[in-house]
Amino acid sequence: QVQLVQSGAEVKKPGASVKVSCKASGYTFTSYDINWVRQATGQGLEWMGWMNPNSGNTGYAQKFQGRVTMTRNTSISTAYMELSSLRSEDTAVYYCARRSPYGMDVWGQGTTVTVSS
Amino acid sequence: DVVMTQSPLSLPVTLGQPASISCRSSQTLVYSDGNTYLFWFHQRPGQSPRRLIYTVSNRDSGVPDRFSGSGSDTDFTLRISRVEAEDVGVYYCMQTTHWPYTFGQGTKVEIK
């Protein structure tokens, strides 16, 4: 079945970087964009950006421009989201989601990133 | 950015009774291709969001027919005809017509 499996929880210090992976299976990885969404504890959903796994093209929300990088490795059907210069406000669950022509239809299980000194 | 405003933010409901959530956008969500990219998601505690409705009114596979979406332009509604216990959680609307994509604040549905 179609699924996205994300990497495990991370604990980082302020100023560090984190790289979250999202492995796709059950479909052709290069046929659908991957989007990233985050959710701080007890808060709503916040869209971060997208990546086209075929071309590698990306688009980031302005809030994250300069700090986020979305990449992929097509040989292992895996997308990555790296966030740098971490601060406490970046503590959140990070989700990857497949974007079909009609929106985000498949989501990963989420990766908890905790930023703490 | 397009602001998505949901109401109410908290919705206590009685089992078997209907429920309705409103989502209003600060700009029209009709895209140049004629489609309206408005979606509804449901998130249970500790789980990932699950898409229920795409392009305003189309139910995803496996979504019970007690869920329906309607609306146009800037005004949208998610309805549950008869609330069941498994429907508790937070419901989000989202638009992908305009850059950047944006979500509503979420509506928490709980059983009275």
PDB file of N, CA, C and O in Angstrom, chain A residues 35-88:
ATOM      1  N   ASN A  35       5.319  17.390   0.241  1.00  0.00           N
ATOM      2  CA  ASN A  35       5.176  18.613   1.030  1.00  0.00           C
ATOM      3  C   ASN A  35       5.579  18.329   2.478  1.00  0.00           C
ATOM      4  O   ASN A  35       5.507  17.181   2.930  1.00  0.00           O
ATOM      5  N   TRP A  36       5.961  19.388   3.157  1.00  0.00           N
ATOM      6  CA  TRP A  36       6.304  19.268   4.582  1.00  0.00           C
ATOM      7  C   TRP A  36       5.431  20.228   5.383  1.00  0.00           C
ATOM      8  O   TRP A  36       5.255  21.400   5.003  1.00  0.00           O
ATOM      9  N   VAL A  37       4.908  19.708   6.485  1.00  0.00           N
ATOM     10  CA  VAL A  37       4.001  20.453   7.357  1.00  0.00           C
ATOM     11  C   VAL A  37       4.463  20.213   8.789  1.00  0.00           C
ATOM     12  O   VAL A  37       4.860  19.095   9.129  1.00  0.00           O
ATOM     13  N   ARG A  38       4.406  21.243   9.624  1.00  0.00           N
ATOM     14  CA  ARG A  38       4.786  21.014  11.004  1.00  0.00           C
ATOM     15  C   ARG A  38       3.673  21.428  11.957  1.00  0.00           C
ATOM     16  O   ARG A  38       2.766  22.191  11.588  1.00  0.00           O
ATOM     17  N   GLN A  39       3.774  20.904  13.181  1.00  0.00           N
ATOM     18  CA  GLN A  39       2.744  21.160  14.188  1.00  0.00           C
ATOM     19  C   GLN A  39       3.393  21.246  15.555  1.00  0.00           C
ATOM     20  O   GLN A  39       3.856  20.229  16.097  1.00  0.00           O
ATOM     21  N   ALA A  40       3.432  22.439  16.105  1.00  0.00           N
ATOM     22  CA  ALA A  40       3.930  22.598  17.474  1.00  0.00           C
ATOM     23  C   ALA A  40       2.927  21.964  18.433  1.00  0.00           C
ATOM     24  O   ALA A  40       1.747  21.810  18.108  1.00  0.00           O
ATOM     25  N   THR A  41       3.414  21.602  19.592  1.00  0.00           N
ATOM     26  CA  THR A  41       2.574  20.904  20.571  1.00  0.00           C
ATOM     27  C   THR A  41       1.315  21.704  20.877  1.00  0.00           C
ATOM     28  O   THR A  41       1.389  22.882  21.244  1.00  0.00           O
ATOM     29  N   GLY A  42       0.171  21.062  20.683  1.00  0.00           N
ATOM     30  CA  GLY A  42      -1.100  21.701  20.988  1.00  0.00           C
ATOM     31  C   GLY A  42      -1.516  22.790  20.018  1.00  0.00           C
ATOM     32  O   GLY A  42      -2.509  23.477  20.256  1.00  0.00           O
ATOM     33  N   GLN A  43      -0.782  22.907  18.922  1.00  0.00           N
ATOM     34  CA  GLN A  43      -1.065  23.967  17.948  1.00  0.00           C
ATOM     35  C   GLN A  43      -1.601  23.394  16.638  1.00  0.00           C
ATOM     36  O   GLN A  43      -1.748  22.178  16.489  1.00  0.00           O
ATOM     37  N   GLY A  44      -1.847  24.275  15.694  1.00  0.00           N
ATOM     38  CA  GLY A  44      -2.372  23.873  14.402  1.00  0.00           C
ATOM     39  C   GLY A  44      -1.276  23.467  13.428  1.00  0.00           C
ATOM     40  O   GLY A  44      -0.099  23.372  13.770  1.00  0.00           O
ATOM     41  N   LEU A  45      -1.701  23.244  12.190  1.00  0.00           N
ATOM     42  CA  LEU A  45      -0.800  22.790  11.137  1.00  0.00           C
ATOM     43  C   LEU A  45      -0.202  23.979  10.395  1.00  0.00           C
ATOM     44  O   LEU A  45      -0.910  24.947  10.099  1.00  0.00           O
ATOM     45  N   GLU A  46       1.077  23.866  10.070  1.00  0.00           N
ATOM     46  CA  GLU A  46       1.785  24.956   9.389  1.00  0.00           C
ATOM     47  C   GLU A  46       2.529  24.377   8.195  1.00  0.00           C
ATOM     48  O   GLU A  46       3.411  23.535   8.342  1.00  0.00           O
ATOM     49  N   TRP A  47       2.191  24.858   6.991  1.00  0.00           N
ATOM     50  CA  TRP A  47       2.819  24.367   5.778  1.00  0.00           C
ATOM     51  C   TRP A  47       4.194  25.003   5.621  1.00  0.00           C
ATOM     52  O   TRP A  47       4.350  26.211   5.774  1.00  0.00           O
ATOM     53  N   MET A  48       5.191  24.177   5.305  1.00  0.00           N
ATOM     54  CA  MET A  48       6.569  24.658   5.209  1.00  0.00           C
ATOM     55  C   MET A  48       7.059  24.799   3.766  1.00  0.00           C
ATOM     56  O   MET A  48       7.836  25.715   3.464  1.00  0.00           O
ATOM     57  N   GLY A  49       6.666  23.859   2.908  1.00  0.00           N
ATOM     58  CA  GLY A  49       7.168  23.928   1.547  1.00  0.00           C
ATOM     59  C   GLY A  49       6.952  22.625   0.801  1.00  0.00           C
ATOM     60  O   GLY A  49       6.369  21.675   1.328  1.00  0.00           O
ATOM     61  N   TRP A  50       7.420  22.588  -0.432  1.00  0.00           N
ATOM     62  CA  TRP A  50       7.249  21.409  -1.282  1.00  0.00           C
ATOM     63  C   TRP A  50       8.515  21.124  -2.062  1.00  0.00           C
ATOM     64  O   TRP A  50       9.377  21.988  -2.230  1.00  0.00           O
ATOM     65  N   MET A  51       8.591  19.884  -2.574  1.00  0.00           N
ATOM     66  CA  MET A  51       9.680  19.481  -3.430  1.00  0.00           C
ATOM     67  C   MET A  51       9.136  18.544  -4.502  1.00  0.00           C
ATOM     68  O   MET A  51       8.302  17.681  -4.196  1.00  0.00           O
ATOM     69  N   ASN A  52       9.572  18.732  -5.709  1.00  0.00           N
ATOM     70  CA  ASN A  52       9.249  17.817  -6.794  1.00  0.00           C
ATOM     71  C   ASN A  52      10.363  16.779  -6.871  1.00  0.00           C
ATOM     72  O   ASN A  52      11.503  17.125  -7.221  1.00  0.00           O
ATOM     73  N   PRO A  53      10.079  15.524  -6.545  1.00  0.00           N
ATOM     74  CA  PRO A  53      11.148  14.511  -6.522  1.00  0.00           C
ATOM     75  C   PRO A  53      11.734  14.216  -7.898  1.00  0.00           C
ATOM     76  O   PRO A  53      12.850  13.706  -7.989  1.00  0.00           O
ATOM     77  N   ASN A  54      11.016  14.521  -8.936  1.00  0.00           N
ATOM     78  CA  ASN A  54      11.519  14.250 -10.283  1.00  0.00           C
ATOM     79  C   ASN A  54      12.585  15.277 -10.678  1.00  0.00           C
ATOM     80  O   ASN A  54      13.691  14.919 -11.078  1.00  0.00           O
ATOM     81  N   SER A  55      12.239  16.549 -10.527  1.00  0.00           N
ATOM     82  CA  SER A  55      13.145  17.616 -10.941  1.00  0.00           C
ATOM     83  C   SER A  55      14.049  18.114  -9.819  1.00  0.00           C
ATOM     84  O   SER A  55      15.103  18.700 -10.090  1.00  0.00           O
ATOM     85  N   GLY A  56      13.617  17.917  -8.595  1.00  0.00           N
ATOM     86  CA  GLY A  56      14.329  18.486  -7.459  1.00  0.00           C
ATOM     87  C   GLY A  56      13.918  19.915  -7.167  1.00  0.00           C
ATOM     88  O   GLY A  56      14.412  20.527  -6.215  1.00  0.00           O
ATOM     89  N   ASN A  57      13.012  20.462  -7.969  1.00  0.00           N
ATOM     90  CA  ASN A  57      12.540  21.825  -7.729  1.00  0.00           C
ATOM     91  C   ASN A  57      11.860  21.915  -6.370  1.00  0.00           C
ATOM     92  O   ASN A  57      11.195  20.980  -5.928  1.00  0.00           O
ATOM     93  N   THR A  58      12.021  23.070  -5.739  1.00  0.00           N
ATOM     94  CA  THR A  58      11.450  23.274  -4.414  1.00  0.00           C
ATOM     95  C   THR A  58      10.756  24.628  -4.319  1.00  0.00           C
ATOM     96  O   THR A  58      11.007  25.528  -5.127  1.00  0.00           O
ATOM     97  N   GLY A  59       9.916  24.753  -3.318  1.00  0.00           N
ATOM     98  CA  GLY A  59       9.278  26.023  -3.004  1.00  0.00           C
ATOM     99  C   GLY A  59       9.062  26.078  -1.509  1.00  0.00           C
ATOM    100  O   GLY A  59       8.519  25.140  -0.930  1.00  0.00           O
ATOM    101  N   TYR A  60       9.509  27.151  -0.888  1.00  0.00           N
ATOM    102  CA  TYR A  60       9.446  27.244   0.569  1.00  0.00           C
ATOM    103  C   TYR A  60       8.583  28.414   1.003  1.00  0.00           C
ATOM    104  O   TYR A  60       8.607  29.491   0.386  1.00  0.00           O
ATOM    105  N   ALA A  61       7.858  28.219   2.100  1.00  0.00           N
ATOM    106  CA  ALA A  61       7.141  29.337   2.697  1.00  0.00           C
ATOM    107  C   ALA A  61       8.164  30.387   3.135  1.00  0.00           C
ATOM    108  O   ALA A  61       9.261  30.037   3.598  1.00  0.00           O
ATOM    109  N   GLN A  62       7.795  31.627   3.003  1.00  0.00           N
ATOM    110  CA  GLN A  62       8.741  32.717   3.270  1.00  0.00           C
ATOM    111  C   GLN A  62       9.310  32.632   4.683  1.00  0.00           C
ATOM    112  O   GLN A  62      10.473  32.953   4.901  1.00  0.00           O
ATOM    113  N   LYS A  63       8.483  32.189   5.599  1.00  0.00           N
ATOM    114  CA  LYS A  63       8.915  32.095   7.001  1.00  0.00           C
ATOM    115  C   LYS A  63      10.161  31.226   7.158  1.00  0.00           C
ATOM    116  O   LYS A  63      10.976  31.446   8.060  1.00  0.00           O
ATOM    117  N   PHE A  64      10.325  30.241   6.276  1.00  0.00           N
ATOM    118  CA  PHE A  64      11.418  29.284   6.428  1.00  0.00           C
ATOM    119  C   PHE A  64      12.539  29.496   5.411  1.00  0.00           C
ATOM    120  O   PHE A  64      13.557  28.801   5.446  1.00  0.00           O
ATOM    121  N   GLN A  65      12.346  30.445   4.512  1.00  0.00           N
ATOM    122  CA  GLN A  65      13.365  30.723   3.498  1.00  0.00           C
ATOM    123  C   GLN A  65      14.710  30.999   4.167  1.00  0.00           C
ATOM    124  O   GLN A  65      14.807  31.752   5.121  1.00  0.00           O
ATOM    125  N   GLY A  66      15.757  30.352   3.642  1.00  0.00           N
ATOM    126  CA  GLY A  66      17.083  30.555   4.190  1.00  0.00           C
ATOM    127  C   GLY A  66      17.446  29.584   5.294  1.00  0.00           C
ATOM    128  O   GLY A  66      18.620  29.444   5.651  1.00  0.00           O
ATOM    129  N   ARG A  67      16.435  28.911   5.840  1.00  0.00           N
ATOM    130  CA  ARG A  67      16.710  27.951   6.931  1.00  0.00           C
ATOM    131  C   ARG A  67      16.332  26.528   6.565  1.00  0.00           C
ATOM    132  O   ARG A  67      16.787  25.585   7.221  1.00  0.00           O
ATOM    133  N   VAL A  68      15.482  26.355   5.569  1.00  0.00           N
ATOM    134  CA  VAL A  68      15.015  25.011   5.224  1.00  0.00           C
ATOM    135  C   VAL A  68      15.559  24.599   3.861  1.00  0.00           C
ATOM    136  O   VAL A  68      15.722  25.425   2.959  1.00  0.00           O
ATOM    137  N   THR A  69      15.879  23.318   3.742  1.00  0.00           N
ATOM    138  CA  THR A  69      16.317  22.744   2.478  1.00  0.00           C
ATOM    139  C   THR A  69      15.638  21.399   2.304  1.00  0.00           C
ATOM    140  O   THR A  69      15.716  20.542   3.189  1.00  0.00           O
ATOM    141  N   MET A  70      14.959  21.241   1.173  1.00  0.00           N
ATOM    142  CA  MET A  70      14.274  19.980   0.870  1.00  0.00           C
ATOM    143  C   MET A  70      14.986  19.316  -0.290  1.00  0.00           C
ATOM    144  O   MET A  70      15.185  19.944  -1.342  1.00  0.00           O
ATOM    145  N   THR A  71      15.363  18.072  -0.096  1.00  0.00           N
ATOM    146  CA  THR A  71      16.106  17.322  -1.105  1.00  0.00           C
ATOM    147  C   THR A  71      15.533  15.927  -1.233  1.00  0.00           C
ATOM    148  O   THR A  71      14.569  15.573  -0.538  1.00  0.00           O
ATOM    149  N   ARG A  72      16.105  15.151  -2.138  1.00  0.00           N
ATOM    150  CA  ARG A  72      15.645  13.785  -2.287  1.00  0.00           C
ATOM    151  C   ARG A  72      16.759  12.910  -2.822  1.00  0.00           C
ATOM    152  O   ARG A  72      17.742  13.374  -3.381  1.00  0.00           O
ATOM    153  N   ASN A  73      16.553  11.572  -2.610  1.00  0.00           N
ATOM    154  CA  ASN A  73      17.403  10.559  -3.214  1.00  0.00           C
ATOM    155  C   ASN A  73      16.458   9.608  -3.926  1.00  0.00           C
ATOM    156  O   ASN A  73      15.784   8.784  -3.292  1.00  0.00           O
ATOM    157  N   THR A  74      16.380   9.733  -5.228  1.00  0.00           N
ATOM    158  CA  THR A  74      15.406   8.945  -5.988  1.00  0.00           C
ATOM    159  C   THR A  74      15.747   7.460  -5.980  1.00  0.00           C
ATOM    160  O   THR A  74      14.848   6.629  -6.123  1.00  0.00           O
ATOM    161  N   SER A  75      17.016   7.120  -5.811  1.00  0.00           N
ATOM    162  CA  SER A  75      17.391   5.704  -5.847  1.00  0.00           C
ATOM    163  C   SER A  75      16.818   4.920  -4.669  1.00  0.00           C
ATOM    164  O   SER A  75      16.669   3.705  -4.736  1.00  0.00           O
ATOM    165  N   ILE A  76      16.491   5.629  -3.610  1.00  0.00           N
ATOM    166  CA  ILE A  76      15.899   4.972  -2.435  1.00  0.00           C
ATOM    167  C   ILE A  76      14.539   5.581  -2.083  1.00  0.00           C
ATOM    168  O   ILE A  76      14.039   5.384  -0.975  1.00  0.00           O
ATOM    169  N   SER A  77      13.971   6.317  -3.020  1.00  0.00           N
ATOM    170  CA  SER A  77      12.610   6.864  -2.859  1.00  0.00           C
ATOM    171  C   SER A  77      12.433   7.612  -1.537  1.00  0.00           C
ATOM    172  O   SER A  77      11.451   7.405  -0.812  1.00  0.00           O
ATOM    173  N   THR A  78      13.381   8.447  -1.235  1.00  0.00           N
ATOM    174  CA  THR A  78      13.376   9.135   0.052  1.00  0.00           C
ATOM    175  C   THR A  78      13.527  10.639  -0.123  1.00  0.00           C
ATOM    176  O   THR A  78      14.388  11.097  -0.880  1.00  0.00           O
ATOM    177  N   ALA A  79      12.676  11.361   0.588  1.00  0.00           N
ATOM    178  CA  ALA A  79      12.751  12.819   0.626  1.00  0.00           C
ATOM    179  C   ALA A  79      13.316  13.250   1.976  1.00  0.00           C
ATOM    180  O   ALA A  79      13.176  12.539   2.980  1.00  0.00           O
ATOM    181  N   TYR A  80      13.947  14.409   1.968  1.00  0.00           N
ATOM    182  CA  TYR A  80      14.558  14.931   3.185  1.00  0.00           C
ATOM    183  C   TYR A  80      14.155  16.390   3.389  1.00  0.00           C
ATOM    184  O   TYR A  80      13.987  17.147   2.429  1.00  0.00           O
ATOM    185  N   MET A  81      14.057  16.752   4.668  1.00  0.00           N
ATOM    186  CA  MET A  81      13.824  18.138   5.035  1.00  0.00           C
ATOM    187  C   MET A  81      14.847  18.487   6.104  1.00  0.00           C
ATOM    188  O   MET A  81      14.898  17.865   7.164  1.00  0.00           O
ATOM    189  N   GLU A  82      15.683  19.468   5.774  1.00  0.00           N
ATOM    190  CA  GLU A  82      16.696  19.902   6.737  1.00  0.00           C
ATOM    191  C   GLU A  82      16.369  21.320   7.186  1.00  0.00           C
ATOM    192  O   GLU A  82      16.151  22.211   6.360  1.00  0.00           O
ATOM    193  N   LEU A  83      16.347  21.520   8.488  1.00  0.00           N
ATOM    194  CA  LEU A  83      16.077  22.834   9.073  1.00  0.00           C
ATOM    195  C   LEU A  83      17.288  23.234   9.909  1.00  0.00           C
ATOM    196  O   LEU A  83      17.729  22.461  10.782  1.00  0.00           O
ATOM    197  N   SER A  84      17.817  24.416   9.639  1.00  0.00           N
ATOM    198  CA  SER A  84      19.031  24.853  10.316  1.00  0.00           C
ATOM    199  C   SER A  84      18.742  25.965  11.319  1.00  0.00           C
ATOM    200  O   SER A  84      17.614  26.448  11.425  1.00  0.00           O
ATOM    201  N   SER A  85      19.785  26.353  12.032  1.00  0.00           N
ATOM    202  CA  SER A  85      19.687  27.433  13.037  1.00  0.00           C
ATOM    203  C   SER A  85      18.483  27.234  13.938  1.00  0.00           C
ATOM    204  O   SER A  85      17.660  28.135  14.127  1.00  0.00           O
ATOM    205  N   LEU A  86      18.366  26.032  14.469  1.00  0.00           N
ATOM    206  CA  LEU A  86      17.183  25.682  15.254  1.00  0.00           C
ATOM    207  C   LEU A  86      17.053  26.544  16.495  1.00  0.00           C
ATOM    208  O   LEU A  86      18.044  26.910  17.141  1.00  0.00           O
ATOM    209  N   ARG A  87      15.806  26.866  16.831  1.00  0.00           N
ATOM    210  CA  ARG A  87      15.491  27.570  18.069  1.00  0.00           C
ATOM    211  C   ARG A  87      14.362  26.829  18.759  1.00  0.00           C
ATOM    212  O   ARG A  87      13.743  25.943  18.169  1.00  0.00           O
ATOM    213  N   SER A  88      14.073  27.221  19.969  1.00  0.00           N
ATOM    214  CA  SER A  88      13.069  26.488  20.753  1.00  0.00           C
ATOM    215  C   SER A  88      11.708  26.472  20.047  1.00  0.00           C
ATOM    216  O   SER A  88      10.955  25.499  20.169  1.00  0.00           O
TER     217      SER A  88
END
